[in-house]
Short mmCIF file of C-alpha atoms in Angstrom, two decimals:
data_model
loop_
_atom_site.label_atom_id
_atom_site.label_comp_id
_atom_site.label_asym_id
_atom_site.label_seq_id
_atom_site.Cartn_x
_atom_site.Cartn_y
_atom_site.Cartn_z
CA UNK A 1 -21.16 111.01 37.76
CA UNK A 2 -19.21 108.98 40.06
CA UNK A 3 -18.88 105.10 40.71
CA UNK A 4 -18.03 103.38 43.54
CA UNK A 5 -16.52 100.32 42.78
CA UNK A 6 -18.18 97.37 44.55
CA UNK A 7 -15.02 95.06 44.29
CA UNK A 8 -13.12 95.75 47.73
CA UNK A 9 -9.76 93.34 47.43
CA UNK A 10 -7.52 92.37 50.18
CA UNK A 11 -4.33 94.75 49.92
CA UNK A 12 -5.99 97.35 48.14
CA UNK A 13 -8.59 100.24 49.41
CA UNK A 14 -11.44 100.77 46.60
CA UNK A 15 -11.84 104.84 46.20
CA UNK A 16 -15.65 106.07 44.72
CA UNK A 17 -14.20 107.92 41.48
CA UNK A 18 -15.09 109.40 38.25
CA UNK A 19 -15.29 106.18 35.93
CA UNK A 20 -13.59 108.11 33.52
CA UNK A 21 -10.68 108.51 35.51
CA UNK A 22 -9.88 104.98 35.12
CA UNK A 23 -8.38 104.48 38.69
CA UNK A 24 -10.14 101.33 40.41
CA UNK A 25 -7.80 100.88 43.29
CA UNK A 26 -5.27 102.58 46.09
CA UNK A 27 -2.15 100.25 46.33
CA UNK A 28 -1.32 99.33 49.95
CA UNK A 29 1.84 97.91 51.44
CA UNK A 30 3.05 94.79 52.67
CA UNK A 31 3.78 93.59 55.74
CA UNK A 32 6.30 93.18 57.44
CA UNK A 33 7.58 89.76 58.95
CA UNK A 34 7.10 90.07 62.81
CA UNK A 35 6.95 89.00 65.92
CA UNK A 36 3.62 90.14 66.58
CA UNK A 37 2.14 88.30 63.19
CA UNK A 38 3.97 85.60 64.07
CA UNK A 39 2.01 84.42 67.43
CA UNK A 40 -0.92 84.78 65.00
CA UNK A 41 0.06 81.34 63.66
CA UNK A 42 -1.09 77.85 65.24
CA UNK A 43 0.80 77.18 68.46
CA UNK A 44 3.01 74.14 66.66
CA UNK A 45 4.14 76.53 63.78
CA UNK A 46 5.58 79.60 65.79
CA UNK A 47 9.15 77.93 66.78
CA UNK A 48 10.64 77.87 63.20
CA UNK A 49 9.60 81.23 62.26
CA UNK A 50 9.76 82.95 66.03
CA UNK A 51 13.99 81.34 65.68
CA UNK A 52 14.32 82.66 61.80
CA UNK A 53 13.01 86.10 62.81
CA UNK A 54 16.00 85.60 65.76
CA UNK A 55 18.72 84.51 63.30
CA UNK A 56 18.24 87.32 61.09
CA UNK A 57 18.30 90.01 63.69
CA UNK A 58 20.93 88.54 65.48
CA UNK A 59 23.27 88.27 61.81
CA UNK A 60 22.34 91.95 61.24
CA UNK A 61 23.60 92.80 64.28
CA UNK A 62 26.81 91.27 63.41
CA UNK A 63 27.56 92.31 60.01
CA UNK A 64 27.00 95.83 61.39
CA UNK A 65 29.37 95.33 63.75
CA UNK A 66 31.99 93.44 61.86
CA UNK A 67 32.04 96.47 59.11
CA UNK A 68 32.74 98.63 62.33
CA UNK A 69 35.66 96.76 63.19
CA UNK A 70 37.65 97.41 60.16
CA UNK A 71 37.92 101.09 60.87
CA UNK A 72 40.09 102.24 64.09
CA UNK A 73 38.55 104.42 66.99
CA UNK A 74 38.10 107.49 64.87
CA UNK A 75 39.01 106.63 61.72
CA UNK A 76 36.55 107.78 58.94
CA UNK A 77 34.90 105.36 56.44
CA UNK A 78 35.99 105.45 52.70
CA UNK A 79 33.09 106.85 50.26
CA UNK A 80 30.41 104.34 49.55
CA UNK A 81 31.06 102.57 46.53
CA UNK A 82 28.56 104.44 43.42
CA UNK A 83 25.41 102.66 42.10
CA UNK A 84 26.35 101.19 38.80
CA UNK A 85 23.43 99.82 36.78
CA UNK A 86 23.35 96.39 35.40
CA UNK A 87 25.50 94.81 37.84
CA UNK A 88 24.97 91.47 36.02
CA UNK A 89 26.87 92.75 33.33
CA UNK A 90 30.09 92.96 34.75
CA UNK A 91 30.22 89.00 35.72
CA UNK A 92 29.79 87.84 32.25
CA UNK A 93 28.70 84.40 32.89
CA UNK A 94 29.07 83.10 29.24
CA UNK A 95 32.93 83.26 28.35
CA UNK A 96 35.32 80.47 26.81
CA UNK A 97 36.20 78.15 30.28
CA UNK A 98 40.07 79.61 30.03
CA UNK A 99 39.19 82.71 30.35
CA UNK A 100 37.96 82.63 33.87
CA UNK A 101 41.63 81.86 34.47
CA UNK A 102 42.85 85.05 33.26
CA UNK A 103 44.09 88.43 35.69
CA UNK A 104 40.55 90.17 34.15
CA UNK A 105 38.76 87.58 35.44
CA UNK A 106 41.15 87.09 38.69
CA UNK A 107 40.25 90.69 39.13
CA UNK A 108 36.48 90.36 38.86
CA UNK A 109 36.49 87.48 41.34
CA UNK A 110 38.95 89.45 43.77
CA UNK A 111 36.22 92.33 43.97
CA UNK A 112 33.73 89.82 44.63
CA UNK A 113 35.10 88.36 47.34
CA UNK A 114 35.74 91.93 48.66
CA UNK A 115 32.08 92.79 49.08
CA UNK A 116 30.63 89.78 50.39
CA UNK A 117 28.70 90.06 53.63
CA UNK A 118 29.53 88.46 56.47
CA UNK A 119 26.43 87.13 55.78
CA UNK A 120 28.28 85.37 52.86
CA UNK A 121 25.51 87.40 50.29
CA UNK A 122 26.06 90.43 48.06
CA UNK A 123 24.48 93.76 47.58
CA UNK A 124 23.18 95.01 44.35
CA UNK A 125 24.08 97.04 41.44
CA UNK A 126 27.77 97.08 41.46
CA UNK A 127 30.42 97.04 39.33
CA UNK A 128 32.12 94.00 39.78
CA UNK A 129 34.96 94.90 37.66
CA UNK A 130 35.58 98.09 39.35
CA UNK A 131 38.07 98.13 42.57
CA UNK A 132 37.85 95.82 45.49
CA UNK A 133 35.69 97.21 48.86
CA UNK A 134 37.98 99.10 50.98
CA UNK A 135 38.33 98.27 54.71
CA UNK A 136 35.23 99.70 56.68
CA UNK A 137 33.79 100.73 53.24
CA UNK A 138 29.81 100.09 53.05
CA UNK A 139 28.74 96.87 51.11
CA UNK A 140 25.88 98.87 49.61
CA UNK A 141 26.14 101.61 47.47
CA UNK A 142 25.32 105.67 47.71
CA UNK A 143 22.50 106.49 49.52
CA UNK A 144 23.27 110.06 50.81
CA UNK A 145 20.47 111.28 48.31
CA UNK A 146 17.93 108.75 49.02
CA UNK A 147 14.62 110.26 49.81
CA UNK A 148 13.28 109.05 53.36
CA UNK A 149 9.46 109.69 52.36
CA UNK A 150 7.10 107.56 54.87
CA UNK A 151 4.47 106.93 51.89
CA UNK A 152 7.40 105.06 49.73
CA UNK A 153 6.55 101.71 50.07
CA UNK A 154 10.59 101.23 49.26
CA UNK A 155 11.82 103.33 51.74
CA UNK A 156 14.32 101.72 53.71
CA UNK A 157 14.42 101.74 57.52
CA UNK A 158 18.45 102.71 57.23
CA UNK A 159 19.15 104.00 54.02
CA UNK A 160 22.82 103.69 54.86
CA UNK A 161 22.20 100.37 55.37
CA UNK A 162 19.98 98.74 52.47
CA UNK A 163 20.24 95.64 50.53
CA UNK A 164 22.86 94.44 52.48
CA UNK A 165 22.47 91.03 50.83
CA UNK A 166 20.07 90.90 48.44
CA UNK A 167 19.00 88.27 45.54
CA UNK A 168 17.21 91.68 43.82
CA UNK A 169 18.24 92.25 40.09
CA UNK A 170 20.34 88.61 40.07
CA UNK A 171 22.52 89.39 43.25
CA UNK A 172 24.50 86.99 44.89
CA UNK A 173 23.44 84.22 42.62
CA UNK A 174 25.31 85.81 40.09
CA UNK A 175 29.14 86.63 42.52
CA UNK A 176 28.58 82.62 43.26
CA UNK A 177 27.98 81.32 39.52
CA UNK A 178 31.05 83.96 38.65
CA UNK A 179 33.19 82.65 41.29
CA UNK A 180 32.38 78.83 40.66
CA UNK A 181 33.94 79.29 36.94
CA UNK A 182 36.70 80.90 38.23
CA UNK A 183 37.57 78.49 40.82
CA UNK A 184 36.83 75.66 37.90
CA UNK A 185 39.65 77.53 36.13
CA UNK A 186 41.61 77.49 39.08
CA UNK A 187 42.28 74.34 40.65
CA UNK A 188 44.28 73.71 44.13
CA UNK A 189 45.54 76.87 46.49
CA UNK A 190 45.08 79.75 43.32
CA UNK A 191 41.23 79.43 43.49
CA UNK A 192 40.75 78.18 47.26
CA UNK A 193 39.76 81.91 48.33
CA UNK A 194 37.06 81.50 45.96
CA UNK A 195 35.89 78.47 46.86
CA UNK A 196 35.65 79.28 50.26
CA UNK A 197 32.94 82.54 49.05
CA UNK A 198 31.18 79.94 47.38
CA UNK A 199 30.63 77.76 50.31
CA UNK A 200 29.61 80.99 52.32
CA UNK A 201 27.55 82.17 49.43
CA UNK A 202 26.01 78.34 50.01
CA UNK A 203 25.69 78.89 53.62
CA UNK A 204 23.65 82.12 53.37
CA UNK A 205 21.29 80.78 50.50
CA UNK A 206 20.22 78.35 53.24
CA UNK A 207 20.34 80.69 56.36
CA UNK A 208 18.14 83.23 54.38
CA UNK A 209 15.61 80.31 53.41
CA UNK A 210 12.31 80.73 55.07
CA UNK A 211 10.79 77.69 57.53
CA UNK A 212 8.29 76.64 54.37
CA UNK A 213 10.75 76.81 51.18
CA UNK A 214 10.49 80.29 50.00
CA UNK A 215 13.40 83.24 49.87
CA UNK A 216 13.22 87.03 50.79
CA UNK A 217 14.16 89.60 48.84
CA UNK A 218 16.52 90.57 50.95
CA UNK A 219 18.37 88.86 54.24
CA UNK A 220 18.74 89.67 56.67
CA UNK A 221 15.27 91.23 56.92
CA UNK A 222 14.59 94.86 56.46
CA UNK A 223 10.97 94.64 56.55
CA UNK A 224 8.14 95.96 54.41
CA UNK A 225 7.38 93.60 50.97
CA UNK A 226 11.32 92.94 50.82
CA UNK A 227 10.04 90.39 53.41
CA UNK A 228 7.84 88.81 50.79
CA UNK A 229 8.74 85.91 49.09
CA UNK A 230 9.92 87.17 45.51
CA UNK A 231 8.97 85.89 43.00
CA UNK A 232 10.54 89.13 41.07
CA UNK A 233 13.50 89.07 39.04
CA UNK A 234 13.77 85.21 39.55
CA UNK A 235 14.63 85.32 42.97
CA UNK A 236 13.35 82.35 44.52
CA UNK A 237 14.03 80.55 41.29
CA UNK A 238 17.29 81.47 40.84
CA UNK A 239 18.40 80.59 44.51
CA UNK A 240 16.57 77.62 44.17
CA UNK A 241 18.42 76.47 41.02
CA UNK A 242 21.80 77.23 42.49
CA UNK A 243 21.62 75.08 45.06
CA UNK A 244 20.37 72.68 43.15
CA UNK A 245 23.06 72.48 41.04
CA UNK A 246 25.45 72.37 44.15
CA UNK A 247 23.61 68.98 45.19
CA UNK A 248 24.14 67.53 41.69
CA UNK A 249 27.27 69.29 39.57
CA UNK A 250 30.22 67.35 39.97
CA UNK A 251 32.02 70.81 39.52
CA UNK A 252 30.78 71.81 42.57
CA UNK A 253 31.77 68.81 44.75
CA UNK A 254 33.98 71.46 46.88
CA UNK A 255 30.87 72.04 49.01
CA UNK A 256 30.73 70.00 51.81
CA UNK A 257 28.41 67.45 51.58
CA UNK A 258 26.61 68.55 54.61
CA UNK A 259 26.09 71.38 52.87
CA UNK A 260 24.91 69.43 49.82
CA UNK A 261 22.75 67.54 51.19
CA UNK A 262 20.93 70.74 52.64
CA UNK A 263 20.95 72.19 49.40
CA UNK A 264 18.87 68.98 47.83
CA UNK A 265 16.30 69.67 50.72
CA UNK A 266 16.31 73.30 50.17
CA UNK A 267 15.25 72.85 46.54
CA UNK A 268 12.85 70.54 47.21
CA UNK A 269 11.08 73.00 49.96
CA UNK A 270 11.36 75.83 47.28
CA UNK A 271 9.57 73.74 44.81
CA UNK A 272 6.41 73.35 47.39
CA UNK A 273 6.64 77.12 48.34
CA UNK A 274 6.11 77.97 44.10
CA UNK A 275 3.82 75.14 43.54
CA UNK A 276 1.42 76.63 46.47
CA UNK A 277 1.43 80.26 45.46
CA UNK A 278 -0.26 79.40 41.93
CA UNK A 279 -3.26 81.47 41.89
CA UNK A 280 -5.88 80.05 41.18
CA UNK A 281 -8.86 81.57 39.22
CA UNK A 282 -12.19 80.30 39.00
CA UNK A 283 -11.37 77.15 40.10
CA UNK A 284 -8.62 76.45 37.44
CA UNK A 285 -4.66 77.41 38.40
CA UNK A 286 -3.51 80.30 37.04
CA UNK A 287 -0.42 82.39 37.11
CA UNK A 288 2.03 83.46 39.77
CA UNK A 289 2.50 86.76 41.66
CA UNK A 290 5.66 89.03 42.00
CA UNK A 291 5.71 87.95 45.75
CA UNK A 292 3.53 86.75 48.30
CA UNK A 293 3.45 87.40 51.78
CA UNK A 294 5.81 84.85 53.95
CA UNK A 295 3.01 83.31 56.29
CA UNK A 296 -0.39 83.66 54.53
CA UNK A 297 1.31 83.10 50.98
CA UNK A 298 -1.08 85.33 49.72
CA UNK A 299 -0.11 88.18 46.98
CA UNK A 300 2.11 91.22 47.84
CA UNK A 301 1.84 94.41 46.58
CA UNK A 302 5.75 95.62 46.26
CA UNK A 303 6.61 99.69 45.37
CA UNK A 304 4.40 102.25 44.75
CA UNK A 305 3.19 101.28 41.65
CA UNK A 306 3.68 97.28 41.58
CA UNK A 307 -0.10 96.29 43.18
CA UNK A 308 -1.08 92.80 43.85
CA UNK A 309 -1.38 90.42 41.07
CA UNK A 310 -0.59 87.74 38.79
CA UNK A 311 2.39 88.69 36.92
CA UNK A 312 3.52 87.26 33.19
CA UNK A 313 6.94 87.51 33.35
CA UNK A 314 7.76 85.80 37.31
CA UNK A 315 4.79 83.26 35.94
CA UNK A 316 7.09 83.20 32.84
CA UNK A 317 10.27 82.14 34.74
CA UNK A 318 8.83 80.02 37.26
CA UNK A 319 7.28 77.97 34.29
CA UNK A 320 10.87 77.67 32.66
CA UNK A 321 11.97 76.20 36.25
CA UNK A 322 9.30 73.91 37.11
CA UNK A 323 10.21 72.43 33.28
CA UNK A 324 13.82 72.41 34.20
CA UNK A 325 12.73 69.73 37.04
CA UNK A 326 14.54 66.08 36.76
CA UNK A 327 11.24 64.64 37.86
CA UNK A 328 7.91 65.93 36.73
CA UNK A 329 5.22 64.81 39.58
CA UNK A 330 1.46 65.01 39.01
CA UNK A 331 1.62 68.71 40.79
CA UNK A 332 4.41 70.20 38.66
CA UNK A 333 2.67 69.25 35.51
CA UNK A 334 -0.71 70.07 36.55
CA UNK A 335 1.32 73.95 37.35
CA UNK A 336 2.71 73.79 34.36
CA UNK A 337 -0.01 73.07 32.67
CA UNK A 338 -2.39 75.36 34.48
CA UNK A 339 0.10 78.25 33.78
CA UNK A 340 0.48 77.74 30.54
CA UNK A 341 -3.18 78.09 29.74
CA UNK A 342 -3.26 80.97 31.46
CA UNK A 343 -0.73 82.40 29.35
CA UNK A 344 -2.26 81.75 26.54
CA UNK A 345 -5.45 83.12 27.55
CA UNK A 346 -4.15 86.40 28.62
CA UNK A 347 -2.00 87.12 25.55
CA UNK A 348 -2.97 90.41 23.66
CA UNK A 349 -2.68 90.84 19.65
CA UNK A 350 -2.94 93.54 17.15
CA UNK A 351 -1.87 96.08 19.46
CA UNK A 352 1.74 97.45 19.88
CA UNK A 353 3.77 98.79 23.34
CA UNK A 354 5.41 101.84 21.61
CA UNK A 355 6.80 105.30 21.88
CA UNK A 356 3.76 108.24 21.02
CA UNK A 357 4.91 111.71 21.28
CA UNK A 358 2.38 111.54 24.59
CA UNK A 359 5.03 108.56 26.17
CA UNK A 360 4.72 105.06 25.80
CA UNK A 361 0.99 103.46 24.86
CA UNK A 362 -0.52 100.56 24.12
CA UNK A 363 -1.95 101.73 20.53
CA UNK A 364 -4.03 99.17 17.88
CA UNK A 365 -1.60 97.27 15.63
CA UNK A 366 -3.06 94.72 13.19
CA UNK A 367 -0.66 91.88 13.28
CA UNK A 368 0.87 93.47 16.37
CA UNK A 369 2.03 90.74 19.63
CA UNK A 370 1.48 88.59 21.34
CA UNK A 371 1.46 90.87 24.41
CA UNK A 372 0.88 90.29 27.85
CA UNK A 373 0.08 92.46 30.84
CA UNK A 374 2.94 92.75 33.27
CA UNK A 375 0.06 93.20 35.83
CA UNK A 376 -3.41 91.19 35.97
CA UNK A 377 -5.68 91.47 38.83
CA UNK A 378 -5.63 88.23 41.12
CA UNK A 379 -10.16 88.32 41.06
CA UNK A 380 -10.82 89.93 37.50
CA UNK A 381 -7.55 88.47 35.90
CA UNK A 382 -7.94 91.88 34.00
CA UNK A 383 -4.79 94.12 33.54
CA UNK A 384 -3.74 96.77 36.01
CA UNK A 385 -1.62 99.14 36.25
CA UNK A 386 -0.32 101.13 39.38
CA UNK A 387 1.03 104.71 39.49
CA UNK A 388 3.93 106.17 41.67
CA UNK A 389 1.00 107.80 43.80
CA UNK A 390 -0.91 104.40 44.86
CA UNK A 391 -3.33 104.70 42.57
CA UNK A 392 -3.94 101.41 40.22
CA UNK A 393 -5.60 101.58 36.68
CA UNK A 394 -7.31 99.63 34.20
CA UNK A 395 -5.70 101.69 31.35
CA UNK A 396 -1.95 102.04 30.94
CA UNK A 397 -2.76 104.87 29.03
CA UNK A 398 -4.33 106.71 31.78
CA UNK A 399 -1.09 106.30 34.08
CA UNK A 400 1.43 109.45 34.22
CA UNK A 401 3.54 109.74 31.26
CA UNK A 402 6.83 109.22 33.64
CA UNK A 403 5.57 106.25 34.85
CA UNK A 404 4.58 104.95 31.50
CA UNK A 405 8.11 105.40 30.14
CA UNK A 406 9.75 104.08 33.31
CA UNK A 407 8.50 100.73 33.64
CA UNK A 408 7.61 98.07 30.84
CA UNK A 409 4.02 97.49 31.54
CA UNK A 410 3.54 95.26 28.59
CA UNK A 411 5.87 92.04 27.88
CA UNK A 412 6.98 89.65 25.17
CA UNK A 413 8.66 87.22 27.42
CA UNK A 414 5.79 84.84 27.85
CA UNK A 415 6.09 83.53 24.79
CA UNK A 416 9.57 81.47 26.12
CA UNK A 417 7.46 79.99 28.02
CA UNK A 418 4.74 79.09 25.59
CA UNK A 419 8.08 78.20 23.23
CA UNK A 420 9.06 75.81 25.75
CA UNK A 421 6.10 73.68 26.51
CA UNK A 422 5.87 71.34 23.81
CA UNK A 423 9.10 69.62 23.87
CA UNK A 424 8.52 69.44 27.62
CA UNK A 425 4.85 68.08 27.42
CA UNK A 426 6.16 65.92 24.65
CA UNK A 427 8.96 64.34 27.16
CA UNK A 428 6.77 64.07 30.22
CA UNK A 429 4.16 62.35 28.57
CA UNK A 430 6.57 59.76 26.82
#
């Protein structure tokens, strides 16, 4: 006997379906940031975003053609540079100060420098201790085997041309917080190269900034939910407190002050941009999605299999930043608050995320969690759970088994979060 489900949500397509099946949804994509959206907005709010969506075509333009003009009339390009996974890894972050001083770290910094954008951003998932980009070498890595299917939400318009500056899985944030202990170590002409990526990494935090506060995933724009604001891997939080430490570190006082002084007015937009896309349920504030759409500030879905929703681990992080703030105004604690709650209410017990000779499940486990959802829907605030083929489910266990293993669909990390809040309730309320 089928169902048809009577919930119809904006972004997804509701299928009739055997209950059984456990699908209650079709994932659909995101849009893109255009033109033609754009002139949907009120007359006195086009301008900013009409000369954003300018600046970002116009800079693609010319980091295409600056990587041309390294190569003669002719001359072939070197092989891309290969994917390399955990990127993050090779800029440890967390060394003794002198160390940043020494020819490893030199090194590290050099091959930095080599793969910044004109842009002044980085691609992704590189090995930063590896050799330094060769002259008219691609910024990006391999994508000779990428798959140009028209039903990937991911696919890329230019697959030779993809996350060319990116803050996706830590980029650029990390290159700038790598090269700012370096140049720390380095004092006067030895680190004034890497200074001078710094300030450009500055420069294209704030040129990739949207008119109301938030960050893409990637700049300039390829379109598709990489135009959302993300939320996802800490992006908008990360960028966010970057440059707020450039308006405030004393170790950073190499930035101009111009630029400072941007940067304080940057994180203070970014901070309105997060404290606006708080879902709120029933009334009562909620969580935060994985991105929302750049003008409506709605939820995004984002691949295949990431739908819509309120999502525990970016609510997670963006509750860690909003705690991190000097000043805690009547909105960030009501977020805070209102996120924490939520937290609390969604958390799972006696059940365990674990490997079954079927894949991953979510199996009964007295004395098993806290859990969360990585998923919850943004009207039910029930779990879901999206497939590589669209469809979204209210069972993990009813996903395919590649999918299950491939993506952690149930989380610990809230409970940082959770950790957190008392010392910083305790503080704000004193």
């Amino acid at each position: 006997m089928e169902k048809l489900f009577a919930i119809l949500l904006a972004g997804v397509a509701v299928l009739p379906i055997p209950a059984a099946a456990q699908v209650i949804a079709i994932n659909q994509p995101a849009q893109t940031l255009s033109e033609g959206r754009i002139s949907t907005l009120p007359d006195a709010a086009q301008a900013p975003w009409r000369a954003y969506l300018l600046r970002s075509e116009a800079q693609r333009r010319a980091d295409r053609a600056a990587l041309a003009a390294e190569l003669a009339p002719g001359q072939p390009a070197p092989p891309p540079p290969q994917a390399f996974g955990g990127g993050e890894k090779s800029m440890p972050l967390d060394r003794d100060a002198k160390w940043y001083a020494s020819a490893e770290a030199r090194h590290m910094a050099d091959t930095i420098v080599s793969f910044q954008t004109p842009a002044g951003g980085w691609s992704k998932n590189q090995n930063r201790a590896g050799a330094p980009r060769l002259p008219g070498q691609r910024f990006a890595n391999d994508a000779e085997t990428m798959v140009q299917d028209p039903a990937n939400f991911d696919a890329p318009q230019d697959r030779f041309w993809t996350f060319v500056g990116t803050l996706d899985n830590g980029a650029t944030t990390t290159e700038m917080r790598f090269l700012a202990r370096v140049a720390a170590a380095l004092p006067g002409e030895a680190g004034a190269r890497y200074r001078q990526s710094f300030v450009d990494g500055v420069r294209y935090l704030l040129a990739a900034q949207y008119p109301n506060g938030g960050w893409p995933q990637i700049w300039p724009l390829e379109g598709g939910f990489h135009d959302g604001i993300t939320f996802n891997d800490d992006a908008v939080a990360k960028a966010a407190m970057l440059l707020e430490d450039v308006a405030e570190e004393p170790a950073l006082r190499f930035v101009p002050e111009h630029l400072r002084e941007q940067a304080a007015r940057a994180v203070s937009a970014g901070v309105k941009v997060i404290l606006a896309a708080q879902v709120r349920q029933n009334g009562r504030l909620a969580g935060w999605p994985q991105q929302i759409d750049p003008l409506t500030l709605e939820p995004i879905s984002a691949r295949n299999y990431e739908p819509r929703s309120i999502a525990s681990a970016e609510t997670t992080d963006i509750l860690l930043f909003l705690m991190r703030q000097r000043e805690a105004t009547p909105e960030i604690r009501a977020a805070v608050e209102g996120g924490v709650a939520w937290l609390k209410a969604s958390a799972v017990t006696d059940h365990a995320w674990t490997k079954t000779p079927e894949g991953r499940k979510l199996i009964p486990q007295p004395g098993g969690g806290p859990l969360w959802s990585r998923n919850y829907d943004v009207v039910t605030g029930k779990p879901i759970f999206g497939d590589k083929d669209r469809t979204i489910h209210a069972d993990v266990n009813g996903i395919s088994v590649g999918r299950r293993n491939g993506y952690n669909w149930w989380v610990t990390n809230p409970q940082h979060a959770l950790d957190a809040y008392p010392s910083w309730a305790k503080k704000v309320s004193g």
